[in-house]
Amino acid sequence: DQQVKQNSPSLSVQEGRISILNCDYTNSMFDYFLWYKKYPAEGPTFLISISSIKDKNEDGRFTVFLNKSAKHLSLHIVPSQPGDSAVYFCAAGIIQGAQKLVFGQGTRLTINP
Amino acid sequence: GAVVSQHPSWVICKSGTSVKIECRSLDFQATTMFWYRQFPKQSLMLMATSNEGSKATYEQGVEKDKFLINHASLTLSTLTVTSAHPEDSSFYICSARSGTWEQYFGPGTRLTVT
């Protein structure tokens, strides 16, 4: 049972444009969400997070939007830069629980010059 | 801040031997550390959660006698793959949490069992 899903395995965006990565979840108990960026043979790098009490969190070029009713979150990167090319994972967890994270399958983002 | 290191970054071992992987939080005390495994082109699969000074909690399907986890201090957790077999070849990643809910990941360890 895939509780966190990233339905797009890959995304290609022109440099300077907006990249939008999507993530859906099924477990309504999840109350915090994170986005990670990962290069091959490296560990994930934390990008941005959001708790369920908010619907938007912004940090520089990265903005995460949360739609609890739709059980959907998205990561916006604007403007996209070549260095943003990587695999992006969304993850979800329960603050009061064991605080384990459940990861989506990842979306490979390619920024074209 | 929030730097997590892993050692070694890659290791090749013969079938039947044991391999120890270290995970260290360098600039913070980690109350909880997590061990993940990633197969090629797949997501990160949580193997176990370890809290300092207590036994690790393993995910369903993970053999606790095969993957020994020791969280000896607030900055060090180790994963020992015992009697390794080729099917244990994978990319192992640890993460650490200091009290907030963000997890910070190590760079990973590539294990190849021949």
JSON list of N, CA and C in Angstrom, two decimals, chain B residues 44-85:
[
{"chain": "B", "resi": 44, "resn": "LEU", "atom": "N", "xyz": [13.17, 5.31, -0.87]},
{"chain": "B", "resi": 44, "resn": "LEU", "atom": "CA", "xyz": [13.86, 4.90, 0.35]},
{"chain": "B", "resi": 44, "resn": "LEU", "atom": "C", "xyz": [12.91, 4.06, 1.19]},
{"chain": "B", "resi": 45, "resn": "MET", "atom": "N", "xyz": [13.38, 2.92, 1.61]},
{"chain": "B", "resi": 45, "resn": "MET", "atom": "CA", "xyz": [12.58, 2.03, 2.44]},
{"chain": "B", "resi": 45, "resn": "MET", "atom": "C", "xyz": [13.14, 2.03, 3.86]},
{"chain": "B", "resi": 46, "resn": "LEU", "atom": "N", "xyz": [12.33, 2.42, 4.82]},
{"chain": "B", "resi": 46, "resn": "LEU", "atom": "CA", "xyz": [12.78, 2.44, 6.20]},
{"chain": "B", "resi": 46, "resn": "LEU", "atom": "C", "xyz": [13.01, 1.02, 6.70]},
{"chain": "B", "resi": 47, "resn": "MET", "atom": "N", "xyz": [14.18, 0.80, 7.29]},
{"chain": "B", "resi": 47, "resn": "MET", "atom": "CA", "xyz": [14.50, -0.51, 7.84]},
{"chain": "B", "resi": 47, "resn": "MET", "atom": "C", "xyz": [14.21, -0.55, 9.34]},
{"chain": "B", "resi": 48, "resn": "ALA", "atom": "N", "xyz": [14.68, 0.49, 10.03]},
{"chain": "B", "resi": 48, "resn": "ALA", "atom": "CA", "xyz": [14.55, 0.48, 11.49]},
{"chain": "B", "resi": 48, "resn": "ALA", "atom": "C", "xyz": [14.74, 1.87, 12.04]},
{"chain": "B", "resi": 49, "resn": "THR", "atom": "N", "xyz": [14.21, 2.04, 13.24]},
{"chain": "B", "resi": 49, "resn": "THR", "atom": "CA", "xyz": [14.33, 3.29, 13.99]},
{"chain": "B", "resi": 49, "resn": "THR", "atom": "C", "xyz": [15.09, 2.99, 15.27]},
{"chain": "B", "resi": 50, "resn": "SER", "atom": "N", "xyz": [16.10, 3.79, 15.57]},
{"chain": "B", "resi": 50, "resn": "SER", "atom": "CA", "xyz": [16.83, 3.55, 16.80]},
{"chain": "B", "resi": 50, "resn": "SER", "atom": "C", "xyz": [16.87, 4.79, 17.67]},
{"chain": "B", "resi": 51, "resn": "ASN", "atom": "N", "xyz": [16.65, 4.59, 18.94]},
{"chain": "B", "resi": 51, "resn": "ASN", "atom": "CA", "xyz": [16.75, 5.65, 19.92]},
{"chain": "B", "resi": 51, "resn": "ASN", "atom": "C", "xyz": [17.93, 5.35, 20.84]},
{"chain": "B", "resi": 52, "resn": "GLU", "atom": "N", "xyz": [18.65, 6.37, 21.20]},
{"chain": "B", "resi": 52, "resn": "GLU", "atom": "CA", "xyz": [19.84, 6.22, 22.00]},
{"chain": "B", "resi": 52, "resn": "GLU", "atom": "C", "xyz": [19.55, 5.46, 23.29]},
{"chain": "B", "resi": 53, "resn": "GLY", "atom": "N", "xyz": [20.31, 4.40, 23.51]},
{"chain": "B", "resi": 53, "resn": "GLY", "atom": "CA", "xyz": [20.19, 3.64, 24.73]},
{"chain": "B", "resi": 53, "resn": "GLY", "atom": "C", "xyz": [19.09, 2.60, 24.76]},
{"chain": "B", "resi": 54, "resn": "SER", "atom": "N", "xyz": [18.36, 2.45, 23.69]},
{"chain": "B", "resi": 54, "resn": "SER", "atom": "CA", "xyz": [17.30, 1.43, 23.68]},
{"chain": "B", "resi": 54, "resn": "SER", "atom": "C", "xyz": [17.39, 0.60, 22.42]},
{"chain": "B", "resi": 55, "resn": "LYS", "atom": "N", "xyz": [16.63, -0.48, 22.41]},
{"chain": "B", "resi": 55, "resn": "LYS", "atom": "CA", "xyz": [16.66, -1.38, 21.25]},
{"chain": "B", "resi": 55, "resn": "LYS", "atom": "C", "xyz": [16.00, -0.72, 20.05]},
{"chain": "B", "resi": 56, "resn": "ALA", "atom": "N", "xyz": [16.48, -1.09, 18.90]},
{"chain": "B", "resi": 56, "resn": "ALA", "atom": "CA", "xyz": [15.92, -0.54, 17.67]},
{"chain": "B", "resi": 56, "resn": "ALA", "atom": "C", "xyz": [14.55, -1.16, 17.40]},
{"chain": "B", "resi": 57, "resn": "THR", "atom": "N", "xyz": [13.73, -0.39, 16.71]},
{"chain": "B", "resi": 57, "resn": "THR", "atom": "CA", "xyz": [12.43, -0.88, 16.26]},
{"chain": "B", "resi": 57, "resn": "THR", "atom": "C", "xyz": [12.52, -1.16, 14.78]},
{"chain": "B", "resi": 58, "resn": "TYR", "atom": "N", "xyz": [12.30, -2.40, 14.39]},
{"chain": "B", "resi": 58, "resn": "TYR", "atom": "CA", "xyz": [12.46, -2.81, 13.00]},
{"chain": "B", "resi": 58, "resn": "TYR", "atom": "C", "xyz": [11.13, -2.77, 12.27]},
{"chain": "B", "resi": 59, "resn": "GLU", "atom": "N", "xyz": [11.19, -2.44, 11.00]},
{"chain": "B", "resi": 59, "resn": "GLU", "atom": "CA", "xyz": [10.01, -2.46, 10.16]},
{"chain": "B", "resi": 59, "resn": "GLU", "atom": "C", "xyz": [9.68, -3.91, 9.81]},
{"chain": "B", "resi": 60, "resn": "GLN", "atom": "N", "xyz": [8.43, -4.12, 9.46]},
{"chain": "B", "resi": 60, "resn": "GLN", "atom": "CA", "xyz": [7.98, -5.45, 9.10]},
{"chain": "B", "resi": 60, "resn": "GLN", "atom": "C", "xyz": [8.78, -5.97, 7.92]},
{"chain": "B", "resi": 61, "resn": "GLY", "atom": "N", "xyz": [9.23, -7.19, 8.03]},
{"chain": "B", "resi": 61, "resn": "GLY", "atom": "CA", "xyz": [9.99, -7.83, 6.96]},
{"chain": "B", "resi": 61, "resn": "GLY", "atom": "C", "xyz": [11.48, -7.64, 7.06]},
{"chain": "B", "resi": 62, "resn": "VAL", "atom": "N", "xyz": [11.95, -6.84, 7.99]},
{"chain": "B", "resi": 62, "resn": "VAL", "atom": "CA", "xyz": [13.39, -6.63, 8.17]},
{"chain": "B", "resi": 62, "resn": "VAL", "atom": "C", "xyz": [13.89, -7.56, 9.27]},
{"chain": "B", "resi": 63, "resn": "GLU", "atom": "N", "xyz": [14.89, -8.38, 8.93]},
{"chain": "B", "resi": 63, "resn": "GLU", "atom": "CA", "xyz": [15.39, -9.35, 9.90]},
{"chain": "B", "resi": 63, "resn": "GLU", "atom": "C", "xyz": [16.30, -8.68, 10.92]},
{"chain": "B", "resi": 64, "resn": "LYS", "atom": "N", "xyz": [15.87, -8.64, 12.15]},
{"chain": "B", "resi": 64, "resn": "LYS", "atom": "CA", "xyz": [16.65, -7.96, 13.18]},
{"chain": "B", "resi": 64, "resn": "LYS", "atom": "C", "xyz": [17.95, -8.68, 13.50]},
{"chain": "B", "resi": 65, "resn": "ASP", "atom": "N", "xyz": [17.99, -9.99, 13.29]},
{"chain": "B", "resi": 65, "resn": "ASP", "atom": "CA", "xyz": [19.22, -10.73, 13.57]},
{"chain": "B", "resi": 65, "resn": "ASP", "atom": "C", "xyz": [20.24, -10.56, 12.45]},
{"chain": "B", "resi": 66, "resn": "LYS", "atom": "N", "xyz": [19.77, -10.12, 11.31]},
{"chain": "B", "resi": 66, "resn": "LYS", "atom": "CA", "xyz": [20.67, -9.93, 10.17]},
{"chain": "B", "resi": 66, "resn": "LYS", "atom": "C", "xyz": [21.19, -8.50, 10.14]},
{"chain": "B", "resi": 67, "resn": "PHE", "atom": "N", "xyz": [20.32, -7.58, 10.45]},
{"chain": "B", "resi": 67, "resn": "PHE", "atom": "CA", "xyz": [20.69, -6.16, 10.44]},
{"chain": "B", "resi": 67, "resn": "PHE", "atom": "C", "xyz": [20.71, -5.66, 11.88]},
{"chain": "B", "resi": 68, "resn": "LEU", "atom": "N", "xyz": [21.89, -5.72, 12.48]},
{"chain": "B", "resi": 68, "resn": "LEU", "atom": "CA", "xyz": [22.04, -5.34, 13.88]},
{"chain": "B", "resi": 68, "resn": "LEU", "atom": "C", "xyz": [22.27, -3.84, 14.00]},
{"chain": "B", "resi": 69, "resn": "ILE", "atom": "N", "xyz": [21.46, -3.20, 14.81]},
{"chain": "B", "resi": 69, "resn": "ILE", "atom": "CA", "xyz": [21.58, -1.75, 14.98]},
{"chain": "B", "resi": 69, "resn": "ILE", "atom": "C", "xyz": [21.92, -1.44, 16.43]},
{"chain": "B", "resi": 70, "resn": "ASN", "atom": "N", "xyz": [22.92, -0.59, 16.60]},
{"chain": "B", "resi": 70, "resn": "ASN", "atom": "CA", "xyz": [23.34, -0.16, 17.93]},
{"chain": "B", "resi": 70, "resn": "ASN", "atom": "C", "xyz": [23.41, 1.36, 17.95]},
{"chain": "B", "resi": 71, "resn": "HIS", "atom": "N", "xyz": [22.66, 1.96, 18.84]},
{"chain": "B", "resi": 71, "resn": "HIS", "atom": "CA", "xyz": [22.67, 3.43, 18.97]},
{"chain": "B", "resi": 71, "resn": "HIS", "atom": "C", "xyz": [23.33, 3.74, 20.30]},
{"chain": "B", "resi": 72, "resn": "ALA", "atom": "N", "xyz": [24.65, 3.70, 20.30]},
{"chain": "B", "resi": 72, "resn": "ALA", "atom": "CA", "xyz": [25.42, 3.73, 21.54]},
{"chain": "B", "resi": 72, "resn": "ALA", "atom": "C", "xyz": [25.47, 5.10, 22.20]},
{"chain": "B", "resi": 73, "resn": "SER", "atom": "N", "xyz": [25.35, 6.14, 21.41]},
{"chain": "B", "resi": 73, "resn": "SER", "atom": "CA", "xyz": [25.43, 7.48, 21.98]},
{"chain": "B", "resi": 73, "resn": "SER", "atom": "C", "xyz": [24.52, 8.40, 21.17]},
{"chain": "B", "resi": 74, "resn": "LEU", "atom": "N", "xyz": [24.43, 9.64, 21.62]},
{"chain": "B", "resi": 74, "resn": "LEU", "atom": "CA", "xyz": [23.55, 10.60, 20.94]},
{"chain": "B", "resi": 74, "resn": "LEU", "atom": "C", "xyz": [24.11, 11.08, 19.61]},
{"chain": "B", "resi": 75, "resn": "THR", "atom": "N", "xyz": [25.31, 10.62, 19.27]},
{"chain": "B", "resi": 75, "resn": "THR", "atom": "CA", "xyz": [25.89, 11.04, 18.00]},
{"chain": "B", "resi": 75, "resn": "THR", "atom": "C", "xyz": [26.31, 9.88, 17.12]},
{"chain": "B", "resi": 76, "resn": "LEU", "atom": "N", "xyz": [26.08, 8.65, 17.55]},
{"chain": "B", "resi": 76, "resn": "LEU", "atom": "CA", "xyz": [26.55, 7.50, 16.78]},
{"chain": "B", "resi": 76, "resn": "LEU", "atom": "C", "xyz": [25.54, 6.37, 16.78]},
{"chain": "B", "resi": 77, "resn": "SER", "atom": "N", "xyz": [25.25, 5.88, 15.59]},
{"chain": "B", "resi": 77, "resn": "SER", "atom": "CA", "xyz": [24.48, 4.66, 15.42]},
{"chain": "B", "resi": 77, "resn": "SER", "atom": "C", "xyz": [25.22, 3.79, 14.42]},
{"chain": "B", "resi": 78, "resn": "THR", "atom": "N", "xyz": [25.20, 2.48, 14.64]},
{"chain": "B", "resi": 78, "resn": "THR", "atom": "CA", "xyz": [25.85, 1.57, 13.70]},
{"chain": "B", "resi": 78, "resn": "THR", "atom": "C", "xyz": [24.87, 0.53, 13.20]},
{"chain": "B", "resi": 79, "resn": "LEU", "atom": "N", "xyz": [25.05, 0.16, 11.94]},
{"chain": "B", "resi": 79, "resn": "LEU", "atom": "CA", "xyz": [24.28, -0.91, 11.31]},
{"chain": "B", "resi": 79, "resn": "LEU", "atom": "C", "xyz": [25.28, -1.98, 10.91]},
{"chain": "B", "resi": 80, "resn": "THR", "atom": "N", "xyz": [25.10, -3.19, 11.40]},
{"chain": "B", "resi": 80, "resn": "THR", "atom": "CA", "xyz": [25.96, -4.30, 11.02]},
{"chain": "B", "resi": 80, "resn": "THR", "atom": "C", "xyz": [25.15, -5.29, 10.21]},
{"chain": "B", "resi": 81, "resn": "VAL", "atom": "N", "xyz": [25.58, -5.50, 8.99]},
{"chain": "B", "resi": 81, "resn": "VAL", "atom": "CA", "xyz": [24.97, -6.51, 8.13]},
{"chain": "B", "resi": 81, "resn": "VAL", "atom": "C", "xyz": [25.72, -7.81, 8.38]},
{"chain": "B", "resi": 82, "resn": "THR", "atom": "N", "xyz": [25.06, -8.77, 9.01]},
{"chain": "B", "resi": 82, "resn": "THR", "atom": "CA", "xyz": [25.74, -10.01, 9.37]},
{"chain": "B", "resi": 82, "resn": "THR", "atom": "C", "xyz": [25.55, -11.07, 8.29]},
{"chain": "B", "resi": 83, "resn": "SER", "atom": "N", "xyz": [26.58, -11.87, 8.11]},
{"chain": "B", "resi": 83, "resn": "SER", "atom": "CA", "xyz": [26.55, -12.94, 7.11]},
{"chain": "B", "resi": 83, "resn": "SER", "atom": "C", "xyz": [25.95, -12.42, 5.81]},
{"chain": "B", "resi": 84, "resn": "ALA", "atom": "N", "xyz": [26.61, -11.43, 5.26]},
{"chain": "B", "resi": 84, "resn": "ALA", "atom": "CA", "xyz": [26.07, -10.76, 4.08]},
{"chain": "B", "resi": 84, "resn": "ALA", "atom": "C", "xyz": [26.00, -11.69, 2.88]},
{"chain": "B", "resi": 85, "resn": "HIS", "atom": "N", "xyz": [24.96, -11.50, 2.08]},
{"chain": "B", "resi": 85, "resn": "HIS", "atom": "CA", "xyz": [24.79, -12.23, 0.84]},
{"chain": "B", "resi": 85, "resn": "HIS", "atom": "C", "xyz": [24.60, -11.25, -0.31]}
]
